[in-house]
Amino acid sequence: MTWIKSIKAIQVLDSRGLPTISCNVVLGSGVEASAMVPSGASTGAKEALELRDGGSPYLGKGVEKAVDNINNIISPLIVKLDPRDQKLIDQKLIDLDGTHDKSKLGANAILAVSLAVSHAAAIDKKIPLHKHFADIYKDITGSTLEPNLPMPMLNILNGGEHADNNIDIQEFMIIPKGAINFKEAMRWSSEIYWNLKSILKKEKLSTAVGDEGGFAPNLQNNEEAIKLILRAIEESNLIPGKDVFIALDCAASEFYKNKQYSLSGEGRSLGSEDFTDYLEKLVDTYPIISIEDGMDENDYEGWKILTKKIGHKCQLVGDDLFVTNKKIFKNGIDENLANSILIKFNQIGSITETIETIHLANKHNYKSIISHRSGETEDTTISDLAVGLGAGQIKTGAPCRSDRVAKYNRLLWIEEENEDLNLSK
Ligand code: PGA
Ligand code: ZN
C-alpha cells in the first residue's frame, strides 16, 4: 500500500520577495516531493482566503500561521492516507477547514498540501505529473480528455497593478497561433520580446519589466502599447493576424469606480456600454482574439452587454469574475457571462475543486485557460495541469524571468518526451 509518511511545510519567498509556502510530502516508500503556492496582486474579491500573519514581519505578509496549520493541524489528518486518492485527501482538507472560503486554515495552506500530494503520487506511480492529472480528472468526473500542449499566451507588456506606469490595461499578450509546435511558439515569442525591447530602446522608452516579466514603459494610451507589439511582431518577420495574435487582460475591476471605467492613461471615464464600444473598436481594428476581465467582477449587466456584442468574435475570459469557483462560475454560465474561464488553483484552493471547475467549463463549451499568478515561484505544476487536462491554453507571463520561463521550459520537455502530443490551436 502507498501511504503518506510525513508532511512538512516552511515559509519561502516568491518572485516578489514576499513569503509563500513550500510543502514537502514523504511517502512510506521513501518517495518525496514538494510544491509551492503562488500569490496574486489584482485578486478577485471572492477568491478563497490567502492566510497572512499581519504584524510587522514581512510587512504583515508572513505565512507562518498557514505553515503551522500544515505542520500541526493538517499533517496528523493526512498522514497514513493514500496519496493517489487526491479526491479523498482534498475533501478531508475542505472538511477540516469547514469554511466557504478556506479562511480557517488558509487556502494557501490547503493548496500547498494538495499540490505536494499530487507530485508525490505521480512519482510513486512512476508516471509524469500530467498523466497523473489526467487520471485524477477521470477519477473525479468519470470522463476522459484528450491531452495536448497548450497554446501559450505571453504577457510582454505590463500595465495596471503589475507595473508602475500609466497604462490602464494590465496585460498585453501575444499568442503565436501559427507556430507548428510548442518549440516554435517559444522561439517566435522570444524573438518578438527581444525586438520589442529594441523598439522601446529606439523610442527612448523604459525597458524595465513588470511583475510578470513584460516591459512596463510609460505610453500615451493603450493603443500605443498594441501598436508597439505589432511592430515587434513584424520586425520578427511574422505576420500579425496570421502567425501571431494579441490578447488583453483588462483586469477592469482595478479601474472601475462609481460605475465608470476610468481610463486614467487616456484621461476619460466610460460607462459599461461605452467601454464595450471601446473594446469592440480595439477588436475590430487590431488582431485581438481574447479579452480577459473586460468588465468589473460585479458589473454583470456590463458583462452581458460585452458578451452579447463581441462574444461571437472574441474569446471573453472571466478571471476575477469567476475566481475558479464552481458555484460562481455556474451562475455566470446561467447568465450568459463571458465564454471562457481563467483557471488559477489558488483562487479556490485545491486540485479537486480546480478540476471540477474545468469539467464544468468543458460541459458548457467554455474554454479553460490555465494561469499563473503575478507572484510566482519556480513551481511548474500548472504546465502539467494544462497538458494533462488538455486545456488548450496557458498564460504564464513573458518569455523572461525564471519564475515565468520555468513553466514554459517544463512544457518544452513535455513536448520533447511525448511525440504524440500536439500543440493546441
Ligand atoms: P494576479 O493577476 O495574479 O495579480 O491576480 C493576474 C491576472 O489578473 O490574470
Ligand atoms: Zn486576469
Short mmCIF file of C-alpha atoms and ligand atoms in Angstrom, two decimals:
data_model
loop_
_atom_site.label_atom_id
_atom_site.label_comp_id
_atom_site.label_asym_id
_atom_site.label_seq_id
_atom_site.Cartn_x
_atom_site.Cartn_y
_atom_site.Cartn_z
CA MET A 1 0.00 0.00 0.00
CA THR A 2 1.17 3.51 -0.77
CA TRP A 3 0.85 5.87 2.16
CA ILE A 4 1.88 9.31 3.30
CA LYS A 5 4.56 9.15 5.99
CA SER A 6 5.08 12.83 6.75
CA ILE A 7 4.26 16.36 5.65
CA LYS A 8 6.34 19.40 6.42
CA ALA A 9 5.99 23.00 5.29
CA ILE A 10 8.25 26.03 5.60
CA GLN A 11 7.98 29.68 4.65
CA VAL A 12 9.92 30.58 1.48
CA LEU A 13 9.90 33.63 -0.84
CA ASP A 14 8.02 34.21 -4.08
CA SER A 15 9.06 36.17 -7.17
CA ARG A 16 8.15 39.48 -5.50
CA GLY A 17 10.28 38.63 -2.47
CA LEU A 18 7.22 38.04 -0.32
CA PRO A 19 6.54 34.95 1.79
CA THR A 20 4.78 31.90 0.45
CA ILE A 21 4.58 28.22 1.42
CA SER A 22 6.76 25.34 0.33
CA CYS A 23 5.39 21.95 1.32
CA ASN A 24 7.20 18.60 1.27
CA VAL A 25 5.49 15.21 1.36
CA VAL A 26 7.33 11.95 2.13
CA LEU A 27 5.72 8.59 1.35
CA GLY A 28 6.20 5.28 3.13
CA SER A 29 8.15 4.09 0.10
CA GLY A 30 10.71 6.86 0.60
CA VAL A 31 9.43 8.84 -2.41
CA GLU A 32 9.27 12.55 -1.67
CA ALA A 33 8.10 15.64 -3.50
CA SER A 34 7.41 19.28 -2.81
CA ALA A 35 5.36 22.13 -4.21
CA MET A 36 4.94 25.87 -3.70
CA VAL A 37 1.88 28.11 -3.92
CA PRO A 38 1.62 31.32 -5.98
CA SER A 39 0.01 34.62 -4.97
CA GLY A 40 -1.97 37.29 -6.85
CA ALA A 41 -1.89 41.10 -6.74
CA SER A 42 -5.01 42.05 -8.71
CA THR A 43 -7.08 39.49 -6.87
CA GLY A 44 -10.81 38.87 -7.27
CA ALA A 45 -12.85 39.82 -4.19
CA LYS A 46 -14.42 36.35 -3.98
CA GLU A 47 -11.19 34.35 -4.06
CA ALA A 48 -10.50 31.83 -1.30
CA LEU A 49 -8.56 33.39 1.55
CA GLU A 50 -4.81 33.56 1.50
CA LEU A 51 -3.84 33.43 5.18
CA ARG A 52 -1.28 36.12 6.10
CA ASP A 53 0.12 36.78 9.58
CA GLY A 54 -0.23 40.56 9.85
CA GLY A 55 2.04 42.43 12.27
CA SER A 56 5.40 43.83 11.28
CA PRO A 57 7.45 40.91 9.90
CA TYR A 58 7.43 40.98 6.13
CA LEU A 59 5.05 43.97 6.27
CA GLY A 60 2.32 41.71 7.57
CA LYS A 61 2.67 39.28 4.67
CA GLY A 62 4.24 36.38 6.57
CA VAL A 63 2.64 32.93 6.22
CA GLU A 64 3.92 31.33 9.44
CA LYS A 65 0.37 30.69 10.68
CA ALA A 66 -0.51 28.85 7.48
CA VAL A 67 2.75 26.89 7.76
CA ASP A 68 1.87 25.95 11.37
CA ASN A 69 -1.56 24.88 10.23
CA ILE A 70 0.06 22.42 7.82
CA ASN A 71 2.63 21.10 10.28
CA ASN A 72 0.35 20.80 13.31
CA ILE A 73 -3.27 20.54 12.18
CA ILE A 74 -3.34 19.19 8.62
CA SER A 75 -0.43 16.78 8.87
CA PRO A 76 -1.94 14.42 11.51
CA LEU A 77 -5.11 14.13 9.43
CA ILE A 78 -3.35 13.31 6.15
CA VAL A 79 -0.59 11.01 7.34
CA LYS A 80 -1.26 7.35 6.50
CA LEU A 81 -3.66 8.18 3.65
CA ASP A 82 -3.08 7.02 0.07
CA PRO A 83 -1.61 9.99 -1.90
CA ARG A 84 -3.14 8.66 -5.13
CA ASP A 85 -6.59 9.38 -3.79
CA GLN A 86 -6.48 13.13 -4.45
CA LYS A 87 -10.23 13.47 -4.21
CA LEU A 88 -10.41 11.96 -0.72
CA ILE A 89 -7.46 13.97 0.56
CA ASP A 90 -8.80 17.27 -0.80
CA GLN A 91 -12.21 16.52 0.70
CA LYS A 92 -10.63 15.89 4.10
CA LEU A 93 -8.82 19.22 3.85
CA ILE A 94 -12.00 21.04 2.85
CA ASP A 95 -13.98 19.43 5.70
CA LEU A 96 -11.26 20.14 8.25
CA ASP A 97 -11.34 23.80 7.30
CA GLY A 98 -15.12 23.91 7.22
CA THR A 99 -15.49 27.48 5.89
CA HIS A 100 -16.72 28.52 2.42
CA ASP A 101 -13.53 30.46 1.64
CA LYS A 102 -10.93 28.31 3.44
CA SER A 103 -10.36 31.13 5.89
CA LYS A 104 -9.76 28.89 8.90
CA LEU A 105 -6.67 27.03 7.70
CA GLY A 106 -5.91 29.28 4.71
CA ALA A 107 -6.34 28.40 1.03
CA ASN A 108 -2.56 28.74 0.72
CA ALA A 109 -2.04 26.03 3.37
CA ILE A 110 -4.62 23.68 1.84
CA LEU A 111 -3.36 24.16 -1.71
CA ALA A 112 0.28 23.58 -0.71
CA VAL A 113 -0.66 20.15 0.66
CA SER A 114 -2.97 19.35 -2.25
CA LEU A 115 -0.21 20.12 -4.79
CA ALA A 116 2.61 18.35 -2.93
CA VAL A 117 0.48 15.20 -2.54
CA SER A 118 -0.19 15.10 -6.30
CA HIS A 119 3.52 15.37 -7.08
CA ALA A 120 4.39 12.56 -4.68
CA ALA A 121 1.65 10.32 -6.08
CA ALA A 122 2.88 10.83 -9.66
CA ILE A 123 6.44 9.89 -8.70
CA ASP A 124 5.13 6.87 -6.80
CA LYS A 125 3.14 5.76 -9.87
CA LYS A 126 6.27 6.31 -11.98
CA ILE A 127 4.37 8.49 -14.42
CA PRO A 128 4.75 12.18 -15.33
CA LEU A 129 2.57 14.58 -13.36
CA HIS A 130 0.47 15.48 -16.42
CA LYS A 131 -0.56 11.83 -16.81
CA HIS A 132 -1.46 11.68 -13.13
CA PHE A 133 -3.65 14.77 -13.57
CA ALA A 134 -5.42 13.06 -16.48
CA ASP A 135 -6.06 10.10 -14.14
CA ILE A 136 -7.41 12.40 -11.41
CA TYR A 137 -9.76 14.05 -13.93
CA LYS A 138 -11.13 10.62 -14.83
CA ASP A 139 -11.44 9.67 -11.18
CA ILE A 140 -13.34 12.84 -10.30
CA THR A 141 -15.54 13.26 -13.36
CA GLY A 142 -15.80 9.77 -14.85
CA SER A 143 -14.81 11.15 -18.26
CA THR A 144 -11.58 11.35 -20.21
CA LEU A 145 -9.94 14.19 -22.09
CA GLU A 146 -7.50 14.47 -24.97
CA PRO A 147 -4.19 15.74 -23.54
CA ASN A 148 -2.33 18.33 -25.63
CA LEU A 149 0.27 21.07 -25.41
CA PRO A 150 -1.35 24.40 -24.55
CA MET A 151 -1.08 27.42 -26.83
CA PRO A 152 0.89 29.96 -24.76
CA MET A 153 -0.36 33.49 -24.11
CA LEU A 154 2.69 35.58 -23.26
CA ASN A 155 2.31 38.86 -21.43
CA ILE A 156 5.06 41.03 -22.93
CA LEU A 157 3.80 44.49 -21.99
CA ASN A 158 2.53 45.21 -18.49
CA GLY A 159 0.31 47.91 -17.03
CA GLY A 160 -2.27 48.19 -14.26
CA GLU A 161 -1.44 46.75 -10.85
CA HIS A 162 1.58 44.89 -12.19
CA ALA A 163 3.60 47.90 -13.23
CA ASP A 164 4.46 51.40 -12.09
CA ASN A 165 3.43 53.09 -15.33
CA ASN A 166 0.37 54.92 -16.67
CA ILE A 167 -1.24 52.11 -18.73
CA ASP A 168 -4.70 51.04 -17.55
CA ILE A 169 -4.91 47.65 -19.22
CA GLN A 170 -2.97 45.17 -17.12
CA GLU A 171 -1.66 42.76 -19.75
CA PHE A 172 -0.86 42.85 -23.45
CA MET A 173 -0.17 39.30 -24.60
CA ILE A 174 0.97 37.62 -27.79
CA ILE A 175 -0.47 34.31 -28.99
CA PRO A 176 1.83 32.57 -31.51
CA LYS A 177 -1.07 30.67 -33.04
CA GLY A 178 0.60 29.93 -36.37
CA ALA A 179 3.52 28.05 -34.84
CA ILE A 180 3.74 24.38 -35.80
CA ASN A 181 4.78 23.20 -32.34
CA PHE A 182 5.47 24.48 -28.84
CA LYS A 183 9.18 24.88 -29.52
CA GLU A 184 8.47 27.18 -32.45
CA ALA A 185 5.87 29.07 -30.42
CA MET A 186 8.54 29.83 -27.82
CA ARG A 187 11.17 30.84 -30.38
CA TRP A 188 8.78 33.30 -32.02
CA SER A 189 7.79 34.70 -28.65
CA SER A 190 11.36 35.20 -27.53
CA GLU A 191 12.22 36.94 -30.81
CA ILE A 192 9.20 39.23 -30.54
CA TYR A 193 10.09 40.01 -26.93
CA TRP A 194 13.66 40.98 -27.89
CA ASN A 195 12.52 43.01 -30.89
CA LEU A 196 10.07 44.84 -28.64
CA LYS A 197 12.95 45.65 -26.32
CA SER A 198 14.96 47.13 -29.23
CA ILE A 199 11.98 49.19 -30.36
CA LEU A 200 11.44 50.56 -26.85
CA LYS A 201 15.12 51.48 -26.65
CA LYS A 202 14.97 53.21 -30.03
CA GLU A 203 11.93 55.18 -28.88
CA LYS A 204 13.76 56.08 -25.66
CA LEU A 205 11.16 54.24 -23.60
CA SER A 206 11.90 52.27 -20.46
CA THR A 207 12.79 48.59 -20.78
CA ALA A 208 12.24 47.90 -17.09
CA VAL A 209 9.91 44.98 -16.56
CA GLY A 210 6.74 44.42 -14.51
CA ASP A 211 5.86 41.56 -12.16
CA GLU A 212 5.28 39.07 -14.96
CA GLY A 213 8.42 39.88 -16.93
CA GLY A 214 6.75 42.07 -19.58
CA PHE A 215 8.07 45.57 -20.30
CA ALA A 216 6.40 48.43 -18.45
CA PRO A 217 7.08 51.69 -20.31
CA ASN A 218 5.09 54.88 -19.88
CA LEU A 219 2.96 55.31 -23.02
CA GLN A 220 0.33 57.70 -24.35
CA ASN A 221 -2.50 55.19 -24.19
CA ASN A 222 -3.50 51.54 -24.52
CA GLU A 223 -3.46 51.62 -28.32
CA GLU A 224 0.16 52.70 -28.38
CA ALA A 225 1.00 49.50 -26.49
CA ILE A 226 -0.77 47.41 -29.12
CA LYS A 227 0.96 49.25 -31.97
CA LEU A 228 4.40 48.69 -30.43
CA ILE A 229 3.70 44.97 -30.15
CA LEU A 230 2.53 44.79 -33.78
CA ARG A 231 5.80 46.45 -34.83
CA ALA A 232 7.77 43.90 -32.81
CA ILE A 233 5.86 41.03 -34.48
CA GLU A 234 6.62 42.44 -37.92
CA GLU A 235 10.29 43.01 -37.11
CA SER A 236 10.41 39.33 -36.21
CA ASN A 237 9.34 38.56 -39.80
CA LEU A 238 5.98 37.32 -38.60
CA ILE A 239 2.53 38.42 -39.68
CA PRO A 240 0.12 39.86 -37.10
CA GLY A 241 -3.31 38.28 -37.53
CA LYS A 242 -1.87 35.22 -39.28
CA ASP A 243 1.13 33.96 -37.33
CA VAL A 244 0.66 35.88 -34.12
CA PHE A 245 -2.41 37.36 -32.43
CA ILE A 246 -2.96 39.64 -29.46
CA ALA A 247 -4.79 39.06 -26.18
CA LEU A 248 -5.62 41.58 -23.47
CA ASP A 249 -6.28 41.25 -19.76
CA CYS A 250 -8.05 44.47 -18.82
CA ALA A 251 -8.36 43.46 -15.13
CA ALA A 252 -11.17 46.02 -15.31
CA SER A 253 -12.15 45.72 -11.63
CA GLU A 254 -8.97 47.64 -10.85
CA PHE A 255 -10.14 50.79 -12.68
CA TYR A 256 -13.92 50.56 -12.17
CA LYS A 257 -15.01 53.38 -9.90
CA ASN A 258 -18.53 54.75 -9.34
CA LYS A 259 -19.94 52.67 -12.20
CA GLN A 260 -17.38 54.08 -14.59
CA TYR A 261 -14.34 52.56 -16.27
CA SER A 262 -11.80 55.20 -15.50
CA LEU A 263 -9.02 55.16 -18.10
CA SER A 264 -6.58 57.45 -16.34
CA GLY A 265 -3.91 56.97 -19.01
CA GLU A 266 -6.38 58.31 -21.58
CA GLY A 267 -7.99 60.90 -19.32
CA ARG A 268 -11.57 59.66 -19.70
CA SER A 269 -14.20 57.60 -17.90
CA LEU A 270 -16.67 55.32 -19.68
CA GLY A 271 -19.88 53.54 -18.65
CA SER A 272 -20.32 49.82 -19.40
CA GLU A 273 -21.87 50.38 -22.86
CA ASP A 274 -19.24 52.87 -23.91
CA PHE A 275 -16.45 50.71 -22.56
CA THR A 276 -17.87 47.79 -24.58
CA ASP A 277 -17.78 50.02 -27.69
CA TYR A 278 -14.19 50.95 -26.84
CA LEU A 279 -13.22 47.26 -26.60
CA GLU A 280 -15.17 46.37 -29.74
CA LYS A 281 -13.31 49.02 -31.68
CA LEU A 282 -10.00 47.56 -30.49
CA VAL A 283 -11.11 44.06 -31.58
CA ASP A 284 -12.21 45.36 -34.99
CA THR A 285 -9.03 47.37 -35.56
CA TYR A 286 -6.33 45.01 -34.28
CA PRO A 287 -5.81 41.21 -34.35
CA ILE A 288 -7.14 40.81 -30.81
CA ILE A 289 -8.70 37.39 -30.25
CA SER A 290 -9.05 37.26 -26.47
CA ILE A 291 -10.04 39.74 -23.77
CA GLU A 292 -9.93 38.83 -20.09
CA ASP A 293 -11.89 40.65 -17.40
CA GLY A 294 -13.18 43.23 -19.86
CA MET A 295 -15.70 44.29 -17.21
CA ASP A 296 -15.68 44.66 -13.43
CA GLU A 297 -16.30 41.44 -11.47
CA ASN A 298 -19.64 42.72 -10.15
CA ASP A 299 -20.82 44.53 -13.28
CA TYR A 300 -22.98 41.65 -14.52
CA GLU A 301 -25.01 43.96 -16.75
CA GLY A 302 -21.79 45.16 -18.35
CA TRP A 303 -20.67 41.54 -18.87
CA LYS A 304 -23.99 40.73 -20.54
CA ILE A 305 -23.61 43.64 -22.94
CA LEU A 306 -19.99 42.76 -23.68
CA THR A 307 -20.75 39.06 -24.25
CA LYS A 308 -23.70 39.82 -26.49
CA LYS A 309 -21.79 42.36 -28.57
CA ILE A 310 -18.43 40.71 -29.07
CA GLY A 311 -18.68 37.19 -27.62
CA HIS A 312 -19.11 35.75 -31.13
CA LYS A 313 -15.87 37.24 -32.44
CA CYS A 314 -13.60 37.26 -29.43
CA GLN A 315 -12.73 34.93 -26.56
CA LEU A 316 -14.04 36.64 -23.40
CA VAL A 317 -12.32 35.31 -20.31
CA GLY A 318 -13.64 35.53 -16.76
CA ASP A 319 -10.87 35.70 -14.18
CA ASP A 320 -11.89 37.92 -11.23
CA LEU A 321 -15.43 37.30 -12.49
CA PHE A 322 -15.43 33.54 -11.81
CA VAL A 323 -12.42 33.09 -9.44
CA THR A 324 -12.20 29.37 -10.44
CA ASN A 325 -15.21 28.82 -8.16
CA LYS A 326 -17.70 26.24 -9.43
CA LYS A 327 -20.75 27.90 -7.87
CA ILE A 328 -19.91 31.43 -9.01
CA PHE A 329 -18.99 30.10 -12.45
CA LYS A 330 -22.28 28.17 -12.76
CA ASN A 331 -24.24 31.36 -12.04
CA GLY A 332 -22.20 33.12 -14.71
CA ILE A 333 -22.91 30.36 -17.24
CA ASP A 334 -26.64 30.62 -16.48
CA GLU A 335 -26.46 34.39 -17.00
CA ASN A 336 -24.50 34.03 -20.26
CA LEU A 337 -21.47 35.90 -18.98
CA ALA A 338 -18.23 35.53 -20.99
CA ASN A 339 -17.36 32.39 -22.97
CA SER A 340 -14.13 31.25 -21.28
CA ILE A 341 -12.69 30.92 -17.80
CA LEU A 342 -9.26 31.60 -16.38
CA ILE A 343 -8.14 28.81 -14.06
CA LYS A 344 -5.95 29.66 -11.06
CA PHE A 345 -5.83 26.93 -8.48
CA ASN A 346 -5.06 29.23 -5.58
CA GLN A 347 -8.29 31.15 -6.20
CA ILE A 348 -10.19 28.08 -4.99
CA GLY A 349 -7.54 26.21 -3.01
CA SER A 350 -7.37 22.55 -4.08
CA ILE A 351 -6.68 20.40 -7.12
CA THR A 352 -10.01 18.59 -6.90
CA GLU A 353 -12.07 21.79 -6.95
CA THR A 354 -9.92 23.21 -9.77
CA ILE A 355 -10.58 20.09 -11.84
CA GLU A 356 -14.30 20.22 -11.08
CA THR A 357 -14.40 23.81 -12.37
CA ILE A 358 -12.59 22.80 -15.57
CA HIS A 359 -15.06 19.95 -16.01
CA LEU A 360 -17.95 22.38 -15.68
CA ALA A 361 -16.37 24.56 -18.36
CA ASN A 362 -15.99 21.54 -20.66
CA LYS A 363 -19.63 20.59 -20.19
CA HIS A 364 -20.81 24.07 -21.14
CA ASN A 365 -18.38 24.72 -24.00
CA TYR A 366 -16.45 27.37 -22.15
CA LYS A 367 -12.72 27.35 -22.89
CA SER A 368 -10.32 26.95 -19.93
CA ILE A 369 -7.05 28.84 -19.75
CA ILE A 370 -4.62 27.62 -17.10
CA SER A 371 -2.89 30.55 -15.45
CA HIS A 372 0.00 31.56 -13.20
CA ARG A 373 -0.29 34.40 -10.64
CA SER A 374 1.69 37.61 -10.71
CA GLY A 375 3.54 36.37 -7.60
CA GLU A 376 5.09 33.06 -8.60
CA THR A 377 7.81 30.58 -7.72
CA GLU A 378 9.82 28.02 -9.67
CA ASP A 379 6.96 25.54 -9.22
CA THR A 380 5.73 24.25 -12.60
CA THR A 381 2.58 22.35 -11.63
CA ILE A 382 0.39 24.46 -13.94
CA SER A 383 2.28 23.22 -17.01
CA ASP A 384 1.38 19.63 -16.22
CA LEU A 385 -2.17 20.59 -15.35
CA ALA A 386 -2.61 22.28 -18.74
CA VAL A 387 -1.26 19.25 -20.62
CA GLY A 388 -2.99 16.50 -18.65
CA LEU A 389 -6.39 18.15 -18.88
CA GLY A 390 -5.92 19.18 -22.50
CA ALA A 391 -6.92 22.71 -21.52
CA GLY A 392 -5.55 24.09 -24.77
CA GLN A 393 -4.23 27.39 -23.46
CA ILE A 394 -1.78 28.57 -20.79
CA LYS A 395 -0.97 32.07 -19.63
CA THR A 396 2.24 32.33 -17.68
CA GLY A 397 3.91 35.65 -18.38
CA ALA A 398 6.72 36.88 -20.57
CA PRO A 399 9.42 34.64 -22.04
CA CYS A 400 11.70 36.18 -19.42
CA ARG A 401 12.35 35.73 -15.66
CA SER A 402 12.82 32.26 -14.23
CA ASP A 403 9.51 32.23 -12.34
CA ARG A 404 7.79 32.56 -15.76
CA VAL A 405 10.08 30.58 -18.07
CA ALA A 406 10.20 27.62 -15.64
CA LYS A 407 6.66 26.83 -16.80
CA TYR A 408 7.50 27.19 -20.49
CA ASN A 409 10.68 25.15 -20.02
CA ARG A 410 8.68 22.35 -18.41
CA LEU A 411 6.38 22.37 -21.46
CA LEU A 412 9.38 22.18 -23.79
CA TRP A 413 10.45 19.00 -22.00
CA ILE A 414 6.95 17.55 -22.07
CA GLU A 415 6.85 18.15 -25.83
CA GLU A 416 10.27 16.54 -26.26
CA GLU A 417 9.26 13.45 -24.32
CA ASN A 418 5.77 12.99 -25.78
CA GLU A 419 5.77 12.86 -29.56
CA ASP A 420 2.06 12.05 -29.57
CA LEU A 421 1.09 15.42 -28.06
CA ASN A 422 0.15 18.24 -30.44
CA LEU A 423 0.12 21.98 -29.86
CA SER A 424 -3.49 23.00 -29.36
CA LYS A 425 -4.73 25.52 -31.97
P1 PGA B 1 -2.84 38.44 -10.31
O1 PGA B 1 -3.10 38.87 -11.81
O2 PGA B 1 -2.13 37.14 -10.28
O3 PGA B 1 -2.04 39.59 -9.79
O4 PGA B 1 -4.19 38.37 -9.65
C1 PGA B 1 -3.13 38.01 -12.89
C2 PGA B 1 -4.38 38.21 -13.69
O5 PGA B 1 -5.18 39.13 -13.43
O6 PGA B 1 -4.63 37.42 -14.59
ZN ZN B 2 -6.69 38.47 -15.03
#
